Amino acid sequence: MKQRQLGPFTVSAIGLGCMNLSHAYGVPPSAEQGGQVLLAALDAGVTLFDTAALYGFGANEELVGRVLKPHRQQIVLTSKCGMTGVEGKRVIDGRPDTLRQTCEDSLRRLQTDVIDLYYLHRWDRQVPIEDSVGALADLVAAGKIRSIGLSEVSAATLARAQAVHPIAAVQSEYSLWTRNPEIALLDACRAQNVALVAFSPLGRGFLAGGVRDPSGFAANDIRRAMPRFQAEHFSRNLRLLDALQGLATETGFTLAQLAMGWLLAQSEQVIPIPGTSNLRHLQENLSADTVTLDMEVLTRLDAIVNENTVSGARYNAATQQEIDTEEFGVSVQPA
């Protein structure tokens, strides 16, 4: 696979987001099936694997650790702290002592002595970002982690964190239908040589054509709470998918290849981490590494799906309060 730079690491241009092997989209696959996906990604040339303490409340780290331990020297292993499961509930806690304990727990579950890239999963507004990043810097000094990342933060918060310790990557939702990083974060990452790791590059399945009827989502599928998948918005968004399908038919690419190809073309700083539990979808996603879209196709994709044509916010109001990412229509303060 083609390679891109992630802090001090050279990684596959497309990584694997491991979340849905244990978490978020209804009943997860069996551990056996999850292991097959991890090993198939490895065999296909993926070297970047992304997990978190939150995913499956530790189960995802255990799966990744168990399956990939024999291949540890071949991969760049990333995880996250600052948002975990406590007594069955998701809790954001960026206090230094909590981050240190979460790291120890993650090292044990991942069966490794060091995590290559460790993200602050969410900025806890009750704790100055400098304090949380300072705790992660201590973990670097202790040899527990090799580099520091942030997730769902603004360009201004990135600048504050950089003043404490170099930041290798910012993880943010970025895709044809979620353009928030284009407000300020992508430019900040370019200027500071920070990788932008794009989660949900396929719009949580929508851009790949895998979601036509959200009413079939499992009761615990997190997309049920996302406005874009609710009836009043989804019917409008389906028209975008129909237009994308027309372009896919015309060009001979799949929907996933178009969406991933567009994202890879935005900047060398961008590293998508699509997730899947399906081996065929995995191969389709990774095949975007070989796709080159000409400027006409990129322009048409831009015109079909963008912040003005998508209906509905990406998060509900409660979740929106937990993130620091810039939003359209809100003035951006200088970093």
mmCIF file of N, CA and C in Angstrom, residues 116-189:
data_model
loop_
_atom_site.group_PDB
_atom_site.id
_atom_site.type_symbol
_atom_site.label_atom_id
_atom_site.label_comp_id
_atom_site.label_asym_id
_atom_site.label_seq_id
_atom_site.Cartn_x
_atom_site.Cartn_y
_atom_site.Cartn_z
ATOM 1 N N ASP A 116 2.088 3.189 20.443
ATOM 2 C CA ASP A 116 2.802 4.064 19.509
ATOM 3 C C ASP A 116 2.228 5.475 19.476
ATOM 4 N N LEU A 117 0.911 5.574 19.420
ATOM 5 C CA LEU A 117 0.243 6.881 19.391
ATOM 6 C C LEU A 117 -0.954 6.805 20.332
ATOM 7 N N TYR A 118 -0.994 7.697 21.307
ATOM 8 C CA TYR A 118 -2.036 7.675 22.332
ATOM 9 C C TYR A 118 -2.787 8.999 22.267
ATOM 10 N N TYR A 119 -4.078 8.916 21.962
ATOM 11 C CA TYR A 119 -4.920 10.097 21.806
ATOM 12 C C TYR A 119 -5.662 10.440 23.100
ATOM 13 N N LEU A 120 -5.866 11.730 23.309
ATOM 14 C CA LEU A 120 -6.885 12.174 24.248
ATOM 15 C C LEU A 120 -8.202 12.117 23.490
ATOM 16 N N HIS A 121 -9.057 11.162 23.841
ATOM 17 C CA HIS A 121 -10.254 10.854 23.053
ATOM 18 C C HIS A 121 -11.225 12.035 23.001
ATOM 19 N N ARG A 122 -11.384 12.698 24.128
ATOM 20 C CA ARG A 122 -12.168 13.920 24.213
ATOM 21 C C ARG A 122 -11.481 14.871 25.180
ATOM 22 N N TRP A 123 -11.566 16.153 24.880
ATOM 23 C CA TRP A 123 -11.084 17.145 25.834
ATOM 24 C C TRP A 123 -12.138 17.314 26.918
ATOM 25 N N ASP A 124 -11.766 17.027 28.134
ATOM 26 C CA ASP A 124 -12.615 17.228 29.310
ATOM 27 C C ASP A 124 -12.575 18.715 29.645
ATOM 28 N N ARG A 125 -13.682 19.417 29.439
ATOM 29 C CA ARG A 125 -13.692 20.877 29.644
ATOM 30 C C ARG A 125 -13.456 21.269 31.100
ATOM 31 N N GLN A 126 -13.556 20.307 32.011
ATOM 32 C CA GLN A 126 -13.297 20.605 33.417
ATOM 33 C C GLN A 126 -11.800 20.611 33.740
ATOM 34 N N VAL A 127 -10.991 20.198 32.768
ATOM 35 C CA VAL A 127 -9.544 20.092 32.970
ATOM 36 C C VAL A 127 -8.849 20.880 31.868
ATOM 37 N N PRO A 128 -7.978 21.806 32.181
ATOM 38 C CA PRO A 128 -7.250 22.527 31.126
ATOM 39 C C PRO A 128 -6.550 21.550 30.176
ATOM 40 N N ILE A 129 -6.616 21.826 28.888
ATOM 41 C CA ILE A 129 -5.994 20.919 27.918
ATOM 42 C C ILE A 129 -4.504 20.768 28.222
ATOM 43 N N GLU A 130 -3.900 21.823 28.761
ATOM 44 C CA GLU A 130 -2.481 21.760 29.099
ATOM 45 C C GLU A 130 -2.199 20.699 30.164
ATOM 46 N N ASP A 131 -3.128 20.527 31.105
ATOM 47 C CA ASP A 131 -2.926 19.534 32.164
ATOM 48 C C ASP A 131 -3.043 18.116 31.608
ATOM 49 N N SER A 132 -4.040 17.886 30.759
ATOM 50 C CA SER A 132 -4.214 16.547 30.181
ATOM 51 C C SER A 132 -3.038 16.193 29.280
ATOM 52 N N VAL A 133 -2.627 17.129 28.431
ATOM 53 C CA VAL A 133 -1.493 16.859 27.539
ATOM 54 C C VAL A 133 -0.205 16.716 28.347
ATOM 55 N N GLY A 134 -0.093 17.477 29.430
ATOM 56 C CA GLY A 134 1.075 17.328 30.292
ATOM 57 C C GLY A 134 1.184 15.929 30.873
ATOM 58 N N ALA A 135 0.038 15.335 31.239
ATOM 59 C CA ALA A 135 0.039 13.964 31.758
ATOM 60 C C ALA A 135 0.477 12.983 30.675
ATOM 61 N N LEU A 136 0.033 13.221 29.435
ATOM 62 C CA LEU A 136 0.451 12.356 28.326
ATOM 63 C C LEU A 136 1.942 12.534 28.045
ATOM 64 N N ALA A 137 2.439 13.762 28.174
ATOM 65 C CA ALA A 137 3.874 13.998 28.002
ATOM 66 C C ALA A 137 4.674 13.208 29.034
ATOM 67 N N ASP A 138 4.152 13.120 30.255
ATOM 68 C CA ASP A 138 4.816 12.310 31.280
ATOM 69 C C ASP A 138 4.858 10.839 30.875
ATOM 70 N N LEU A 139 3.801 10.367 30.216
ATOM 71 C CA LEU A 139 3.772 8.973 29.750
ATOM 72 C C LEU A 139 4.797 8.746 28.643
ATOM 73 N N VAL A 140 5.015 9.760 27.802
ATOM 74 C CA VAL A 140 6.076 9.665 26.792
ATOM 75 C C VAL A 140 7.428 9.543 27.485
ATOM 76 N N ALA A 141 7.663 10.409 28.455
ATOM 77 C CA ALA A 141 8.934 10.397 29.176
ATOM 78 C C ALA A 141 9.170 9.068 29.892
ATOM 79 N N ALA A 142 8.074 8.448 30.341
ATOM 80 C CA ALA A 142 8.176 7.165 31.050
ATOM 81 C C ALA A 142 8.298 5.974 30.098
ATOM 82 N N GLY A 143 8.196 6.214 28.801
ATOM 83 C CA GLY A 143 8.308 5.127 27.834
ATOM 84 C C GLY A 143 7.044 4.301 27.680
ATOM 85 N N LYS A 144 5.915 4.817 28.204
ATOM 86 C CA LYS A 144 4.646 4.088 28.096
ATOM 87 C C LYS A 144 3.990 4.311 26.733
ATOM 88 N N ILE A 145 4.179 5.495 26.176
ATOM 89 C CA ILE A 145 3.646 5.822 24.851
ATOM 90 C C ILE A 145 4.756 6.523 24.067
ATOM 91 N N ARG A 146 4.641 6.472 22.727
ATOM 92 C CA ARG A 146 5.695 7.067 21.892
ATOM 93 C C ARG A 146 5.319 8.449 21.359
ATOM 94 N N SER A 147 4.046 8.716 21.187
ATOM 95 C CA SER A 147 3.626 10.014 20.672
ATOM 96 C C SER A 147 2.209 10.304 21.140
ATOM 97 N N ILE A 148 1.810 11.587 20.993
ATOM 98 C CA ILE A 148 0.537 12.065 21.538
ATOM 99 C C ILE A 148 -0.371 12.529 20.411
ATOM 100 N N GLY A 149 -1.664 12.199 20.522
ATOM 101 C CA GLY A 149 -2.677 12.680 19.597
ATOM 102 C C GLY A 149 -3.842 13.286 20.350
ATOM 103 N N LEU A 150 -4.666 14.010 19.616
ATOM 104 C CA LEU A 150 -5.904 14.580 20.147
ATOM 105 C C LEU A 150 -7.047 14.129 19.252
ATOM 106 N N SER A 151 -8.257 14.168 19.777
ATOM 107 C CA SER A 151 -9.425 13.769 18.989
ATOM 108 C C SER A 151 -10.543 14.791 19.166
ATOM 109 N N GLU A 152 -11.173 15.151 18.044
ATOM 110 C CA GLU A 152 -12.323 16.061 18.037
ATOM 111 C C GLU A 152 -12.002 17.387 18.724
ATOM 112 N N VAL A 153 -10.884 18.005 18.325
ATOM 113 C CA VAL A 153 -10.525 19.306 18.877
ATOM 114 C C VAL A 153 -10.413 20.346 17.764
ATOM 115 N N SER A 154 -10.436 21.595 18.152
ATOM 116 C CA SER A 154 -10.316 22.707 17.222
ATOM 117 C C SER A 154 -8.854 23.052 16.969
ATOM 118 N N ALA A 155 -8.634 23.893 15.957
ATOM 119 C CA ALA A 155 -7.285 24.372 15.672
ATOM 120 C C ALA A 155 -6.715 25.148 16.860
ATOM 121 N N ALA A 156 -7.565 25.911 17.547
ATOM 122 C CA ALA A 156 -7.099 26.682 18.695
ATOM 123 C C ALA A 156 -6.647 25.776 19.832
ATOM 124 N N THR A 157 -7.384 24.703 20.071
ATOM 125 C CA THR A 157 -7.002 23.766 21.126
ATOM 126 C C THR A 157 -5.736 23.016 20.746
ATOM 127 N N LEU A 158 -5.603 22.673 19.461
ATOM 128 C CA LEU A 158 -4.364 22.048 18.987
ATOM 129 C C LEU A 158 -3.169 22.945 19.289
ATOM 130 N N ALA A 159 -3.303 24.231 19.052
ATOM 131 C CA ALA A 159 -2.200 25.163 19.301
ATOM 132 C C ALA A 159 -1.830 25.186 20.785
ATOM 133 N N ARG A 160 -2.830 25.185 21.651
ATOM 134 C CA ARG A 160 -2.553 25.165 23.093
ATOM 135 C C ARG A 160 -1.814 23.885 23.484
ATOM 136 N N ALA A 161 -2.244 22.778 22.925
ATOM 137 C CA ALA A 161 -1.601 21.496 23.242
ATOM 138 C C ALA A 161 -0.167 21.456 22.733
ATOM 139 N N GLN A 162 0.038 21.988 21.534
ATOM 140 C CA GLN A 162 1.381 21.991 20.939
ATOM 141 C C GLN A 162 2.374 22.767 21.803
ATOM 142 N N ALA A 163 1.896 23.745 22.534
ATOM 143 C CA ALA A 163 2.780 24.522 23.390
ATOM 144 C C ALA A 163 3.302 23.707 24.568
ATOM 145 N N VAL A 164 2.627 22.579 24.859
ATOM 146 C CA VAL A 164 3.030 21.712 25.972
ATOM 147 C C VAL A 164 3.927 20.583 25.478
ATOM 148 N N HIS A 165 3.524 19.966 24.353
ATOM 149 C CA HIS A 165 4.259 18.811 23.810
ATOM 150 C C HIS A 165 3.894 18.660 22.343
ATOM 151 N N PRO A 166 4.822 18.252 21.492
ATOM 152 C CA PRO A 166 4.480 18.043 20.075
ATOM 153 C C PRO A 166 3.318 17.061 19.922
ATOM 154 N N ILE A 167 2.384 17.409 19.061
ATOM 155 C CA ILE A 167 1.222 16.568 18.770
ATOM 156 C C ILE A 167 1.438 15.914 17.413
ATOM 157 N N ALA A 168 1.340 14.598 17.373
ATOM 158 C CA ALA A 168 1.597 13.860 16.135
ATOM 159 C C ALA A 168 0.388 13.830 15.219
ATOM 160 N N ALA A 169 -0.816 13.803 15.792
ATOM 161 C CA ALA A 169 -2.016 13.619 14.974
ATOM 162 C C ALA A 169 -3.240 14.167 15.684
ATOM 163 N N VAL A 170 -4.180 14.604 14.890
ATOM 164 C CA VAL A 170 -5.520 14.920 15.385
ATOM 165 C C VAL A 170 -6.491 14.010 14.658
ATOM 166 N N GLN A 171 -7.320 13.332 15.417
ATOM 167 C CA GLN A 171 -8.337 12.475 14.821
ATOM 168 C C GLN A 171 -9.658 13.234 14.797
ATOM 169 N N SER A 172 -10.278 13.272 13.624
ATOM 170 C CA SER A 172 -11.518 14.018 13.478
ATOM 171 C C SER A 172 -12.362 13.342 12.410
ATOM 172 N N GLU A 173 -13.673 13.466 12.539
ATOM 173 C CA GLU A 173 -14.536 12.947 11.483
ATOM 174 C C GLU A 173 -14.339 13.809 10.238
ATOM 175 N N TYR A 174 -14.047 13.168 9.111
ATOM 176 C CA TYR A 174 -13.820 13.894 7.867
ATOM 177 C C TYR A 174 -14.229 12.993 6.710
ATOM 178 N N SER A 175 -15.099 13.515 5.868
ATOM 179 C CA SER A 175 -15.583 12.771 4.710
ATOM 180 C C SER A 175 -16.289 13.749 3.791
ATOM 181 N N LEU A 176 -16.766 13.253 2.677
ATOM 182 C CA LEU A 176 -17.549 14.098 1.780
ATOM 183 C C LEU A 176 -18.687 14.794 2.519
ATOM 184 N N TRP A 177 -19.331 14.104 3.458
ATOM 185 C CA TRP A 177 -20.500 14.713 4.101
ATOM 186 C C TRP A 177 -20.216 15.293 5.488
ATOM 187 N N THR A 178 -18.963 15.280 5.922
ATOM 188 C CA THR A 178 -18.568 15.962 7.150
ATOM 189 C C THR A 178 -17.297 16.745 6.856
ATOM 190 N N ARG A 179 -17.462 18.049 6.610
ATOM 191 C CA ARG A 179 -16.357 18.880 6.145
ATOM 192 C C ARG A 179 -15.765 19.773 7.237
ATOM 193 N N ASN A 180 -16.142 19.563 8.467
ATOM 194 C CA ASN A 180 -15.714 20.456 9.550
ATOM 195 C C ASN A 180 -14.211 20.721 9.591
ATOM 196 N N PRO A 181 -13.348 19.717 9.341
ATOM 197 C CA PRO A 181 -11.912 20.016 9.377
ATOM 198 C C PRO A 181 -11.476 21.085 8.382
ATOM 199 N N GLU A 182 -12.277 21.304 7.340
ATOM 200 C CA GLU A 182 -11.898 22.288 6.330
ATOM 201 C C GLU A 182 -12.070 23.725 6.828
ATOM 202 N N ILE A 183 -12.762 23.907 7.949
ATOM 203 C CA ILE A 183 -12.953 25.257 8.488
ATOM 204 C C ILE A 183 -11.611 25.831 8.938
ATOM 205 N N ALA A 184 -10.837 25.065 9.704
ATOM 206 C CA ALA A 184 -9.560 25.563 10.224
ATOM 207 C C ALA A 184 -8.566 24.456 10.542
ATOM 208 N N LEU A 185 -9.058 23.280 10.935
ATOM 209 C CA LEU A 185 -8.168 22.246 11.448
ATOM 210 C C LEU A 185 -7.213 21.705 10.385
ATOM 211 N N LEU A 186 -7.696 21.461 9.185
ATOM 212 C CA LEU A 186 -6.838 20.892 8.149
ATOM 213 C C LEU A 186 -5.673 21.825 7.839
ATOM 214 N N ASP A 187 -5.947 23.111 7.725
ATOM 215 C CA ASP A 187 -4.876 24.079 7.476
ATOM 216 C C ASP A 187 -3.886 24.096 8.641
ATOM 217 N N ALA A 188 -4.399 24.010 9.868
ATOM 218 C CA ALA A 188 -3.520 23.996 11.038
ATOM 219 C C ALA A 188 -2.635 22.751 11.035
ATOM 220 N N CYS A 189 -3.195 21.621 10.659
ATOM 221 C CA CYS A 189 -2.408 20.385 10.595
ATOM 222 C C CYS A 189 -1.317 20.489 9.534
#
